[in-house]
mmCIF file with all atom_site columns, C-alpha atoms in Angstrom:
data_model
loop_
_atom_site.group_PDB
_atom_site.id
_atom_site.type_symbol
_atom_site.label_atom_id
_atom_site.label_alt_id
_atom_site.label_comp_id
_atom_site.label_asym_id
_atom_site.label_entity_id
_atom_site.label_seq_id
_atom_site.pdbx_PDB_ins_code
_atom_site.Cartn_x
_atom_site.Cartn_y
_atom_site.Cartn_z
_atom_site.occupancy
_atom_site.B_iso_or_equiv
_atom_site.pdbx_formal_charge
_atom_site.auth_seq_id
_atom_site.auth_comp_id
_atom_site.auth_asym_id
_atom_site.auth_atom_id
_atom_site.pdbx_PDB_model_num
ATOM 1   C CA . UNK A 1 1   ? 0.170   -0.400 0.150   1.00 0.00 ? 1   UNK A CA 1
ATOM 2   C CA . UNK A 1 2   ? 1.055   3.481  -1.224  1.00 0.00 ? 2   UNK A CA 1
ATOM 3   C CA . UNK A 1 3   ? 0.178   6.196  1.099   1.00 0.00 ? 3   UNK A CA 1
ATOM 4   C CA . UNK A 1 4   ? 0.194   9.285  -0.554  1.00 0.00 ? 4   UNK A CA 1
ATOM 5   C CA . UNK A 1 5   ? 0.656   12.748 1.338   1.00 0.00 ? 5   UNK A CA 1
ATOM 6   C CA . UNK A 1 6   ? -0.821  15.989 0.019   1.00 0.00 ? 6   UNK A CA 1
ATOM 7   C CA . UNK A 1 7   ? -0.616  19.446 1.638   1.00 0.00 ? 7   UNK A CA 1
ATOM 8   C CA . UNK A 1 8   ? -3.768  21.496 1.576   1.00 0.00 ? 8   UNK A CA 1
ATOM 9   C CA . UNK A 1 9   ? -3.204  25.810 1.486   1.00 0.00 ? 9   UNK A CA 1
ATOM 10  C CA . UNK A 1 10  ? -5.646  27.109 4.890   1.00 0.00 ? 10  UNK A CA 1
ATOM 11  C CA . UNK A 1 11  ? -8.696  27.934 3.298   1.00 0.00 ? 11  UNK A CA 1
ATOM 12  C CA . UNK A 1 12  ? -9.554  31.866 5.247   1.00 0.00 ? 12  UNK A CA 1
ATOM 13  C CA . UNK A 1 13  ? -13.633 32.247 5.960   1.00 0.00 ? 13  UNK A CA 1
ATOM 14  C CA . UNK A 1 14  ? -15.154 34.852 7.555   1.00 0.00 ? 14  UNK A CA 1
ATOM 15  C CA . UNK A 1 15  ? -13.610 36.093 10.534  1.00 0.00 ? 15  UNK A CA 1
ATOM 16  C CA . UNK A 1 16  ? -9.996  34.646 9.810   1.00 0.00 ? 16  UNK A CA 1
ATOM 17  C CA . UNK A 1 17  ? -6.991  36.675 9.777   1.00 0.00 ? 17  UNK A CA 1
ATOM 18  C CA . UNK A 1 18  ? -4.821  36.452 7.103   1.00 0.00 ? 18  UNK A CA 1
ATOM 19  C CA . UNK A 1 19  ? -1.353  34.899 8.245   1.00 0.00 ? 19  UNK A CA 1
ATOM 20  C CA . UNK A 1 20  ? 1.594   37.189 8.258   1.00 0.00 ? 20  UNK A CA 1
ATOM 21  C CA . UNK A 1 21  ? 3.161   35.275 6.045   1.00 0.00 ? 21  UNK A CA 1
ATOM 22  C CA . UNK A 1 22  ? 0.598   34.787 2.588   1.00 0.00 ? 22  UNK A CA 1
ATOM 23  C CA . UNK A 1 23  ? 0.405   38.491 3.873   1.00 0.00 ? 23  UNK A CA 1
ATOM 24  C CA . UNK A 1 24  ? 4.312   39.205 2.510   1.00 0.00 ? 24  UNK A CA 1
ATOM 25  C CA . UNK A 1 25  ? 3.481   36.930 -0.679  1.00 0.00 ? 25  UNK A CA 1
ATOM 26  C CA . UNK A 1 26  ? 4.871   39.078 -3.781  1.00 0.00 ? 26  UNK A CA 1
ATOM 27  C CA . UNK A 1 27  ? 1.942   38.713 -6.383  1.00 0.00 ? 27  UNK A CA 1
ATOM 28  C CA . UNK A 1 28  ? 3.494   39.876 -10.343 1.00 0.00 ? 28  UNK A CA 1
ATOM 29  C CA . UNK A 1 29  ? 0.957   42.525 -11.876 1.00 0.00 ? 29  UNK A CA 1
ATOM 30  C CA . UNK A 1 30  ? 0.386   41.739 -14.647 1.00 0.00 ? 30  UNK A CA 1
ATOM 31  C CA . UNK A 1 31  ? -1.768  44.431 -16.132 1.00 0.00 ? 31  UNK A CA 1
ATOM 32  C CA . UNK A 1 32  ? -2.612  48.014 -14.222 1.00 0.00 ? 32  UNK A CA 1
ATOM 33  C CA . UNK A 1 33  ? -1.560  50.737 -12.581 1.00 0.00 ? 33  UNK A CA 1
ATOM 34  C CA . UNK A 1 34  ? 0.033   50.186 -9.836  1.00 0.00 ? 34  UNK A CA 1
ATOM 35  C CA . UNK A 1 35  ? 2.998   51.532 -7.926  1.00 0.00 ? 35  UNK A CA 1
ATOM 36  C CA . UNK A 1 36  ? 5.388   48.728 -8.102  1.00 0.00 ? 36  UNK A CA 1
ATOM 37  C CA . UNK A 1 37  ? 5.423   45.492 -10.045 1.00 0.00 ? 37  UNK A CA 1
ATOM 38  C CA . UNK A 1 38  ? 4.317   43.088 -7.565  1.00 0.00 ? 38  UNK A CA 1
ATOM 39  C CA . UNK A 1 39  ? 1.868   43.167 -5.429  1.00 0.00 ? 39  UNK A CA 1
ATOM 40  C CA . UNK A 1 40  ? 1.255   41.684 -1.686  1.00 0.00 ? 40  UNK A CA 1
ATOM 41  C CA . UNK A 1 41  ? -1.493  42.495 1.477   1.00 0.00 ? 41  UNK A CA 1
ATOM 42  C CA . UNK A 1 42  ? 0.865   43.794 3.695   1.00 0.00 ? 42  UNK A CA 1
ATOM 43  C CA . UNK A 1 43  ? 0.971   47.036 0.791   1.00 0.00 ? 43  UNK A CA 1
ATOM 44  C CA . UNK A 1 44  ? -2.676  47.910 2.417   1.00 0.00 ? 44  UNK A CA 1
ATOM 45  C CA . UNK A 1 45  ? -1.881  46.687 5.826   1.00 0.00 ? 45  UNK A CA 1
ATOM 46  C CA . UNK A 1 46  ? -0.796  50.182 8.665   1.00 0.00 ? 46  UNK A CA 1
ATOM 47  C CA . UNK A 1 47  ? 1.102   47.673 10.602  1.00 0.00 ? 47  UNK A CA 1
ATOM 48  C CA . UNK A 1 48  ? 2.846   46.569 7.889   1.00 0.00 ? 48  UNK A CA 1
ATOM 49  C CA . UNK A 1 49  ? 3.230   49.748 5.595   1.00 0.00 ? 49  UNK A CA 1
ATOM 50  C CA . UNK A 1 50  ? 4.052   52.448 7.997   1.00 0.00 ? 50  UNK A CA 1
ATOM 51  C CA . UNK A 1 51  ? 0.302   53.252 8.806   1.00 0.00 ? 51  UNK A CA 1
ATOM 52  C CA . UNK A 1 52  ? -1.389  53.394 6.173   1.00 0.00 ? 52  UNK A CA 1
ATOM 53  C CA . UNK A 1 53  ? -4.591  51.301 7.109   1.00 0.00 ? 53  UNK A CA 1
ATOM 54  C CA . UNK A 1 54  ? -7.367  50.139 4.376   1.00 0.00 ? 54  UNK A CA 1
ATOM 55  C CA . UNK A 1 55  ? -9.902  47.990 3.853   1.00 0.00 ? 55  UNK A CA 1
ATOM 56  C CA . UNK A 1 56  ? -9.194  45.615 0.629   1.00 0.00 ? 56  UNK A CA 1
ATOM 57  C CA . UNK A 1 57  ? -11.847 44.499 -2.324  1.00 0.00 ? 57  UNK A CA 1
ATOM 58  C CA . UNK A 1 58  ? -10.443 41.487 -3.685  1.00 0.00 ? 58  UNK A CA 1
ATOM 59  C CA . UNK A 1 59  ? -12.588 40.215 -7.031  1.00 0.00 ? 59  UNK A CA 1
ATOM 60  C CA . UNK A 1 60  ? -11.741 36.676 -8.025  1.00 0.00 ? 60  UNK A CA 1
ATOM 61  C CA . UNK A 1 61  ? -11.646 35.863 -11.539 1.00 0.00 ? 61  UNK A CA 1
ATOM 62  C CA . UNK A 1 62  ? -11.055 33.348 -13.578 1.00 0.00 ? 62  UNK A CA 1
ATOM 63  C CA . UNK A 1 63  ? -11.212 32.518 -17.210 1.00 0.00 ? 63  UNK A CA 1
ATOM 64  C CA . UNK A 1 64  ? -12.458 28.006 -16.446 1.00 0.00 ? 64  UNK A CA 1
ATOM 65  C CA . UNK A 1 65  ? -16.268 30.283 -16.695 1.00 0.00 ? 65  UNK A CA 1
ATOM 66  C CA . UNK A 1 66  ? -17.235 32.269 -20.244 1.00 0.00 ? 66  UNK A CA 1
ATOM 67  C CA . UNK A 1 67  ? -19.810 34.465 -17.915 1.00 0.00 ? 67  UNK A CA 1
ATOM 68  C CA . UNK A 1 68  ? -16.961 35.868 -16.260 1.00 0.00 ? 68  UNK A CA 1
ATOM 69  C CA . UNK A 1 69  ? -15.668 37.352 -19.529 1.00 0.00 ? 69  UNK A CA 1
ATOM 70  C CA . UNK A 1 70  ? -18.967 38.761 -19.798 1.00 0.00 ? 70  UNK A CA 1
ATOM 71  C CA . UNK A 1 71  ? -19.472 40.813 -15.921 1.00 0.00 ? 71  UNK A CA 1
ATOM 72  C CA . UNK A 1 72  ? -15.521 42.062 -16.868 1.00 0.00 ? 72  UNK A CA 1
ATOM 73  C CA . UNK A 1 73  ? -16.018 45.031 -17.267 1.00 0.00 ? 73  UNK A CA 1
ATOM 74  C CA . UNK A 1 74  ? -19.218 45.292 -14.459 1.00 0.00 ? 74  UNK A CA 1
ATOM 75  C CA . UNK A 1 75  ? -16.470 43.852 -11.959 1.00 0.00 ? 75  UNK A CA 1
ATOM 76  C CA . UNK A 1 76  ? -14.194 46.615 -13.135 1.00 0.00 ? 76  UNK A CA 1
ATOM 77  C CA . UNK A 1 77  ? -17.173 49.495 -12.786 1.00 0.00 ? 77  UNK A CA 1
ATOM 78  C CA . UNK A 1 78  ? -17.651 48.168 -8.651  1.00 0.00 ? 78  UNK A CA 1
ATOM 79  C CA . UNK A 1 79  ? -13.487 48.540 -8.395  1.00 0.00 ? 79  UNK A CA 1
ATOM 80  C CA . UNK A 1 80  ? -13.092 51.791 -9.963  1.00 0.00 ? 80  UNK A CA 1
ATOM 81  C CA . UNK A 1 81  ? -16.073 53.206 -7.685  1.00 0.00 ? 81  UNK A CA 1
ATOM 82  C CA . UNK A 1 82  ? -14.366 51.790 -4.627  1.00 0.00 ? 82  UNK A CA 1
ATOM 83  C CA . UNK A 1 83  ? -10.807 53.121 -6.016  1.00 0.00 ? 83  UNK A CA 1
ATOM 84  C CA . UNK A 1 84  ? -11.692 56.228 -5.576  1.00 0.00 ? 84  UNK A CA 1
ATOM 85  C CA . UNK A 1 85  ? -11.752 55.992 -1.542  1.00 0.00 ? 85  UNK A CA 1
ATOM 86  C CA . UNK A 1 86  ? -8.592  56.966 -0.218  1.00 0.00 ? 86  UNK A CA 1
ATOM 87  C CA . UNK A 1 87  ? -9.086  53.735 2.402   1.00 0.00 ? 87  UNK A CA 1
ATOM 88  C CA . UNK A 1 88  ? -10.173 51.123 -0.228  1.00 0.00 ? 88  UNK A CA 1
ATOM 89  C CA . UNK A 1 89  ? -8.123  48.878 -2.207  1.00 0.00 ? 89  UNK A CA 1
ATOM 90  C CA . UNK A 1 90  ? -9.756  46.912 -4.535  1.00 0.00 ? 90  UNK A CA 1
ATOM 91  C CA . UNK A 1 91  ? -7.864  44.882 -7.648  1.00 0.00 ? 91  UNK A CA 1
ATOM 92  C CA . UNK A 1 92  ? -8.608  41.515 -9.321  1.00 0.00 ? 92  UNK A CA 1
ATOM 93  C CA . UNK A 1 93  ? -7.044  38.229 -9.713  1.00 0.00 ? 93  UNK A CA 1
ATOM 94  C CA . UNK A 1 94  ? -7.276  36.226 -12.559 1.00 0.00 ? 94  UNK A CA 1
ATOM 95  C CA . UNK A 1 95  ? -6.782  32.653 -13.652 1.00 0.00 ? 95  UNK A CA 1
ATOM 96  C CA . UNK A 1 96  ? -6.847  30.819 -16.908 1.00 0.00 ? 96  UNK A CA 1
ATOM 97  C CA . UNK A 1 97  ? -6.205  27.005 -16.589 1.00 0.00 ? 97  UNK A CA 1
ATOM 98  C CA . UNK A 1 98  ? -6.948  26.562 -20.220 1.00 0.00 ? 98  UNK A CA 1
ATOM 99  C CA . UNK A 1 99  ? -4.728  30.011 -21.944 1.00 0.00 ? 99  UNK A CA 1
ATOM 100 C CA . UNK A 1 100 ? -8.684  30.775 -22.742 1.00 0.00 ? 100 UNK A CA 1
ATOM 101 C CA . UNK A 1 101 ? -7.229  34.155 -22.121 1.00 0.00 ? 101 UNK A CA 1
ATOM 102 C CA . UNK A 1 102 ? -4.122  36.219 -21.386 1.00 0.00 ? 102 UNK A CA 1
ATOM 103 C CA . UNK A 1 103 ? -4.084  38.337 -18.535 1.00 0.00 ? 103 UNK A CA 1
ATOM 104 C CA . UNK A 1 104 ? -3.564  41.901 -20.970 1.00 0.00 ? 104 UNK A CA 1
ATOM 105 C CA . UNK A 1 105 ? -6.861  40.468 -23.149 1.00 0.00 ? 105 UNK A CA 1
ATOM 106 C CA . UNK A 1 106 ? -8.665  40.140 -19.774 1.00 0.00 ? 106 UNK A CA 1
ATOM 107 C CA . UNK A 1 107 ? -7.306  43.974 -18.723 1.00 0.00 ? 107 UNK A CA 1
ATOM 108 C CA . UNK A 1 108 ? -9.255  44.761 -21.952 1.00 0.00 ? 108 UNK A CA 1
ATOM 109 C CA . UNK A 1 109 ? -12.322 43.240 -21.761 1.00 0.00 ? 109 UNK A CA 1
ATOM 110 C CA . UNK A 1 110 ? -13.575 47.033 -19.833 1.00 0.00 ? 110 UNK A CA 1
ATOM 111 C CA . UNK A 1 111 ? -11.766 50.748 -20.085 1.00 0.00 ? 111 UNK A CA 1
ATOM 112 C CA . UNK A 1 112 ? -7.844  50.127 -20.605 1.00 0.00 ? 112 UNK A CA 1
ATOM 113 C CA . UNK A 1 113 ? -5.360  50.407 -18.042 1.00 0.00 ? 113 UNK A CA 1
ATOM 114 C CA . UNK A 1 114 ? -7.753  49.154 -14.968 1.00 0.00 ? 114 UNK A CA 1
ATOM 115 C CA . UNK A 1 115 ? -8.367  47.488 -12.888 1.00 0.00 ? 115 UNK A CA 1
ATOM 116 C CA . UNK A 1 116 ? -4.864  45.958 -10.944 1.00 0.00 ? 116 UNK A CA 1
ATOM 117 C CA . UNK A 1 117 ? -4.475  42.672 -11.877 1.00 0.00 ? 117 UNK A CA 1
ATOM 118 C CA . UNK A 1 118 ? -2.456  39.606 -10.618 1.00 0.00 ? 118 UNK A CA 1
ATOM 119 C CA . UNK A 1 119 ? -2.640  36.131 -12.149 1.00 0.00 ? 119 UNK A CA 1
ATOM 120 C CA . UNK A 1 120 ? -2.515  33.680 -9.895  1.00 0.00 ? 120 UNK A CA 1
ATOM 121 C CA . UNK A 1 121 ? -4.062  30.616 -8.602  1.00 0.00 ? 121 UNK A CA 1
ATOM 122 C CA . UNK A 1 122 ? -2.486  31.171 -4.856  1.00 0.00 ? 122 UNK A CA 1
ATOM 123 C CA . UNK A 1 123 ? -5.292  33.523 -3.936  1.00 0.00 ? 123 UNK A CA 1
ATOM 124 C CA . UNK A 1 124 ? -8.283  31.192 -4.709  1.00 0.00 ? 124 UNK A CA 1
ATOM 125 C CA . UNK A 1 125 ? -7.389  28.768 -2.751  1.00 0.00 ? 125 UNK A CA 1
ATOM 126 C CA . UNK A 1 126 ? -6.885  31.259 0.051   1.00 0.00 ? 126 UNK A CA 1
ATOM 127 C CA . UNK A 1 127 ? -10.137 32.096 -0.208  1.00 0.00 ? 127 UNK A CA 1
ATOM 128 C CA . UNK A 1 128 ? -12.342 29.930 -2.310  1.00 0.00 ? 128 UNK A CA 1
ATOM 129 C CA . UNK A 1 129 ? -14.633 26.542 -1.624  1.00 0.00 ? 129 UNK A CA 1
ATOM 130 C CA . UNK A 1 130 ? -15.213 24.943 -5.178  1.00 0.00 ? 130 UNK A CA 1
ATOM 131 C CA . UNK A 1 131 ? -15.797 28.309 -6.944  1.00 0.00 ? 131 UNK A CA 1
ATOM 132 C CA . UNK A 1 132 ? -16.984 30.287 -4.959  1.00 0.00 ? 132 UNK A CA 1
ATOM 133 C CA . UNK A 1 133 ? -17.109 33.057 -3.240  1.00 0.00 ? 133 UNK A CA 1
ATOM 134 C CA . UNK A 1 134 ? -16.176 35.237 -6.099  1.00 0.00 ? 134 UNK A CA 1
ATOM 135 C CA . UNK A 1 135 ? -14.811 38.116 -3.979  1.00 0.00 ? 135 UNK A CA 1
ATOM 136 C CA . UNK A 1 136 ? -13.465 38.847 -0.773  1.00 0.00 ? 136 UNK A CA 1
ATOM 137 C CA . UNK A 1 137 ? -13.473 41.645 1.412   1.00 0.00 ? 137 UNK A CA 1
ATOM 138 C CA . UNK A 1 138 ? -10.578 42.125 4.109   1.00 0.00 ? 138 UNK A CA 1
ATOM 139 C CA . UNK A 1 139 ? -11.041 44.673 7.052   1.00 0.00 ? 139 UNK A CA 1
ATOM 140 C CA . UNK A 1 140 ? -7.961  47.584 7.981   1.00 0.00 ? 140 UNK A CA 1
ATOM 141 C CA . UNK A 1 141 ? -6.493  44.461 10.177  1.00 0.00 ? 141 UNK A CA 1
ATOM 142 C CA . UNK A 1 142 ? -6.136  41.325 7.063   1.00 0.00 ? 142 UNK A CA 1
ATOM 143 C CA . UNK A 1 143 ? -9.050  39.763 8.723   1.00 0.00 ? 143 UNK A CA 1
ATOM 144 C CA . UNK A 1 144 ? -12.126 38.520 6.267   1.00 0.00 ? 144 UNK A CA 1
ATOM 145 C CA . UNK A 1 145 ? -14.474 40.646 6.848   1.00 0.00 ? 145 UNK A CA 1
ATOM 146 C CA . UNK A 1 146 ? -17.181 39.388 4.406   1.00 0.00 ? 146 UNK A CA 1
ATOM 147 C CA . UNK A 1 147 ? -17.175 36.920 1.306   1.00 0.00 ? 147 UNK A CA 1
ATOM 148 C CA . UNK A 1 148 ? -19.924 38.358 -1.620  1.00 0.00 ? 148 UNK A CA 1
ATOM 149 C CA . UNK A 1 149 ? -20.632 34.874 -3.651  1.00 0.00 ? 149 UNK A CA 1
ATOM 150 C CA . UNK A 1 150 ? -21.740 37.506 -6.118  1.00 0.00 ? 150 UNK A CA 1
ATOM 151 C CA . UNK A 1 151 ? -21.540 40.906 -8.080  1.00 0.00 ? 151 UNK A CA 1
ATOM 152 C CA . UNK A 1 152 ? -24.203 43.094 -6.491  1.00 0.00 ? 152 UNK A CA 1
ATOM 153 C CA . UNK A 1 153 ? -22.657 45.967 -6.240  1.00 0.00 ? 153 UNK A CA 1
ATOM 154 C CA . UNK A 1 154 ? -25.239 47.876 -3.426  1.00 0.00 ? 154 UNK A CA 1
ATOM 155 C CA . UNK A 1 155 ? -24.169 44.700 -0.926  1.00 0.00 ? 155 UNK A CA 1
ATOM 156 C CA . UNK A 1 156 ? -20.355 45.406 -1.893  1.00 0.00 ? 156 UNK A CA 1
ATOM 157 C CA . UNK A 1 157 ? -20.459 48.618 -1.212  1.00 0.00 ? 157 UNK A CA 1
ATOM 158 C CA . UNK A 1 158 ? -22.858 48.403 2.117   1.00 0.00 ? 158 UNK A CA 1
ATOM 159 C CA . UNK A 1 159 ? -20.106 46.136 3.751   1.00 0.00 ? 159 UNK A CA 1
ATOM 160 C CA . UNK A 1 160 ? -17.045 48.254 2.587   1.00 0.00 ? 160 UNK A CA 1
ATOM 161 C CA . UNK A 1 161 ? -18.492 50.970 4.435   1.00 0.00 ? 161 UNK A CA 1
ATOM 162 C CA . UNK A 1 162 ? -19.416 48.706 7.456   1.00 0.00 ? 162 UNK A CA 1
ATOM 163 C CA . UNK A 1 163 ? -16.414 47.855 8.194   1.00 0.00 ? 163 UNK A CA 1
ATOM 164 C CA . UNK A 1 164 ? -14.579 51.637 7.366   1.00 0.00 ? 164 UNK A CA 1
ATOM 165 C CA . UNK A 1 165 ? -17.131 52.277 10.182  1.00 0.00 ? 165 UNK A CA 1
ATOM 166 C CA . UNK A 1 166 ? -15.360 49.405 12.151  1.00 0.00 ? 166 UNK A CA 1
ATOM 167 C CA . UNK A 1 167 ? -11.710 51.543 11.380  1.00 0.00 ? 167 UNK A CA 1
ATOM 168 C CA . UNK A 1 168 ? -10.086 54.217 13.956  1.00 0.00 ? 168 UNK A CA 1
ATOM 169 C CA . UNK A 1 169 ? -7.937  54.508 11.450  1.00 0.00 ? 169 UNK A CA 1
ATOM 170 C CA . UNK A 1 170 ? -9.557  55.181 8.379   1.00 0.00 ? 170 UNK A CA 1
ATOM 171 C CA . UNK A 1 171 ? -10.789 58.408 9.183   1.00 0.00 ? 171 UNK A CA 1
ATOM 172 C CA . UNK A 1 172 ? -9.013  61.954 8.704   1.00 0.00 ? 172 UNK A CA 1
ATOM 173 C CA . UNK A 1 173 ? -11.735 63.707 10.946  1.00 0.00 ? 173 UNK A CA 1
ATOM 174 C CA . UNK A 1 174 ? -11.831 63.886 14.323  1.00 0.00 ? 174 UNK A CA 1
ATOM 175 C CA . UNK A 1 175 ? -14.033 65.465 16.863  1.00 0.00 ? 175 UNK A CA 1
ATOM 176 C CA . UNK A 1 176 ? -13.355 66.217 20.102  1.00 0.00 ? 176 UNK A CA 1
ATOM 177 C CA . UNK A 1 177 ? -16.011 66.627 23.282  1.00 0.00 ? 177 UNK A CA 1
ATOM 178 C CA . UNK A 1 178 ? -14.358 69.396 25.409  1.00 0.00 ? 178 UNK A CA 1
ATOM 179 C CA . UNK A 1 179 ? -17.050 69.866 28.862  1.00 0.00 ? 179 UNK A CA 1
ATOM 180 C CA . UNK A 1 180 ? -17.085 73.215 30.463  1.00 0.00 ? 180 UNK A CA 1
ATOM 181 C CA . UNK A 1 181 ? -18.537 75.051 33.519  1.00 0.00 ? 181 UNK A CA 1
ATOM 182 C CA . UNK A 1 182 ? -20.566 78.503 33.557  1.00 0.00 ? 182 UNK A CA 1
ATOM 183 C CA . UNK A 1 183 ? -18.492 81.160 33.621  1.00 0.00 ? 183 UNK A CA 1
ATOM 184 C CA . UNK A 1 184 ? -14.500 81.606 33.606  1.00 0.00 ? 184 UNK A CA 1
ATOM 185 C CA . UNK A 1 185 ? -12.934 78.541 32.066  1.00 0.00 ? 185 UNK A CA 1
ATOM 186 C CA . UNK A 1 186 ? -9.416  77.435 30.532  1.00 0.00 ? 186 UNK A CA 1
ATOM 187 C CA . UNK A 1 187 ? -9.660  75.807 27.656  1.00 0.00 ? 187 UNK A CA 1
ATOM 188 C CA . UNK A 1 188 ? -6.859  73.724 25.722  1.00 0.00 ? 188 UNK A CA 1
ATOM 189 C CA . UNK A 1 189 ? -6.800  72.821 22.490  1.00 0.00 ? 189 UNK A CA 1
ATOM 190 C CA . UNK A 1 190 ? -5.483  68.799 22.393  1.00 0.00 ? 190 UNK A CA 1
ATOM 191 C CA . UNK A 1 191 ? -5.658  68.376 18.004  1.00 0.00 ? 191 UNK A CA 1
ATOM 192 C CA . UNK A 1 192 ? -4.210  70.189 15.816  1.00 0.00 ? 192 UNK A CA 1
ATOM 193 C CA . UNK A 1 193 ? -7.176  71.968 13.460  1.00 0.00 ? 193 UNK A CA 1
ATOM 194 C CA . UNK A 1 194 ? -6.566  74.349 10.047  1.00 0.00 ? 194 UNK A CA 1
ATOM 195 C CA . UNK A 1 195 ? -8.453  77.231 12.260  1.00 0.00 ? 195 UNK A CA 1
ATOM 196 C CA . UNK A 1 196 ? -8.294  77.693 15.272  1.00 0.00 ? 196 UNK A CA 1
ATOM 197 C CA . UNK A 1 197 ? -10.162 80.910 15.629  1.00 0.00 ? 197 UNK A CA 1
ATOM 198 C CA . UNK A 1 198 ? -12.721 80.815 19.262  1.00 0.00 ? 198 UNK A CA 1
ATOM 199 C CA . UNK A 1 199 ? -15.742 81.476 16.720  1.00 0.00 ? 199 UNK A CA 1
ATOM 200 C CA . UNK A 1 200 ? -15.090 78.950 14.946  1.00 0.00 ? 200 UNK A CA 1
ATOM 201 C CA . UNK A 1 201 ? -14.014 76.227 17.326  1.00 0.00 ? 201 UNK A CA 1
ATOM 202 C CA . UNK A 1 202 ? -17.230 77.330 19.752  1.00 0.00 ? 202 UNK A CA 1
ATOM 203 C CA . UNK A 1 203 ? -19.887 78.319 16.924  1.00 0.00 ? 203 UNK A CA 1
ATOM 204 C CA . UNK A 1 204 ? -22.284 79.639 19.666  1.00 0.00 ? 204 UNK A CA 1
ATOM 205 C CA . UNK A 1 205 ? -19.611 81.434 21.954  1.00 0.00 ? 205 UNK A CA 1
ATOM 206 C CA . UNK A 1 206 ? -20.733 85.340 22.335  1.00 0.00 ? 206 UNK A CA 1
ATOM 207 C CA . UNK A 1 207 ? -18.399 87.917 20.848  1.00 0.00 ? 207 UNK A CA 1
ATOM 208 C CA . UNK A 1 208 ? -15.449 89.294 22.783  1.00 0.00 ? 208 UNK A CA 1
ATOM 209 C CA . UNK A 1 209 ? -15.626 86.753 25.435  1.00 0.00 ? 209 UNK A CA 1
ATOM 210 C CA . UNK A 1 210 ? -13.352 84.407 24.355  1.00 0.00 ? 210 UNK A CA 1
ATOM 211 C CA . UNK A 1 211 ? -9.798  85.051 24.179  1.00 0.00 ? 211 UNK A CA 1
#
């Protein structure tokens, strides 16, 4: 009797955090405009990239199903819309086991030059069971936030916003509540603001009473 041992990579489900090893795995960018020749999930993890946190959206596309080619432009539209947000990173993985397309040909199915594509089966093996889901949302800590099974832009946008709402680092606006007593108060400003004028900071103040 011959025993054959096979090693299978972990499939991440909702609530699982992508391991550091997988976050550091580099994939060659085969299409689209990206700052470097290689992409890795660590590029979007603030703990590993110098503090630039982001929610990540990944479309898992395959040339094994003819229908994917038909909806590729719609997937591209979703990615482009999400990419307009400062704290969202979005890209597609593509996989052509039959050689039906090249990465360049797939990229040209929609608007030329977009989206960012990486050609790999590895990322499929991280997230997919029997061909599902087709999309993945990772939060700012590289934890699987959701795995939408189909192209539903309204649902995807809603879940992306939910992930952003859970990310304190994904917000450039700050509000500070200061409690003060009736009469005179000495109030310090704990944050830097564009305009420190008292009438801006305290819009209900009486002119000439704050200095």
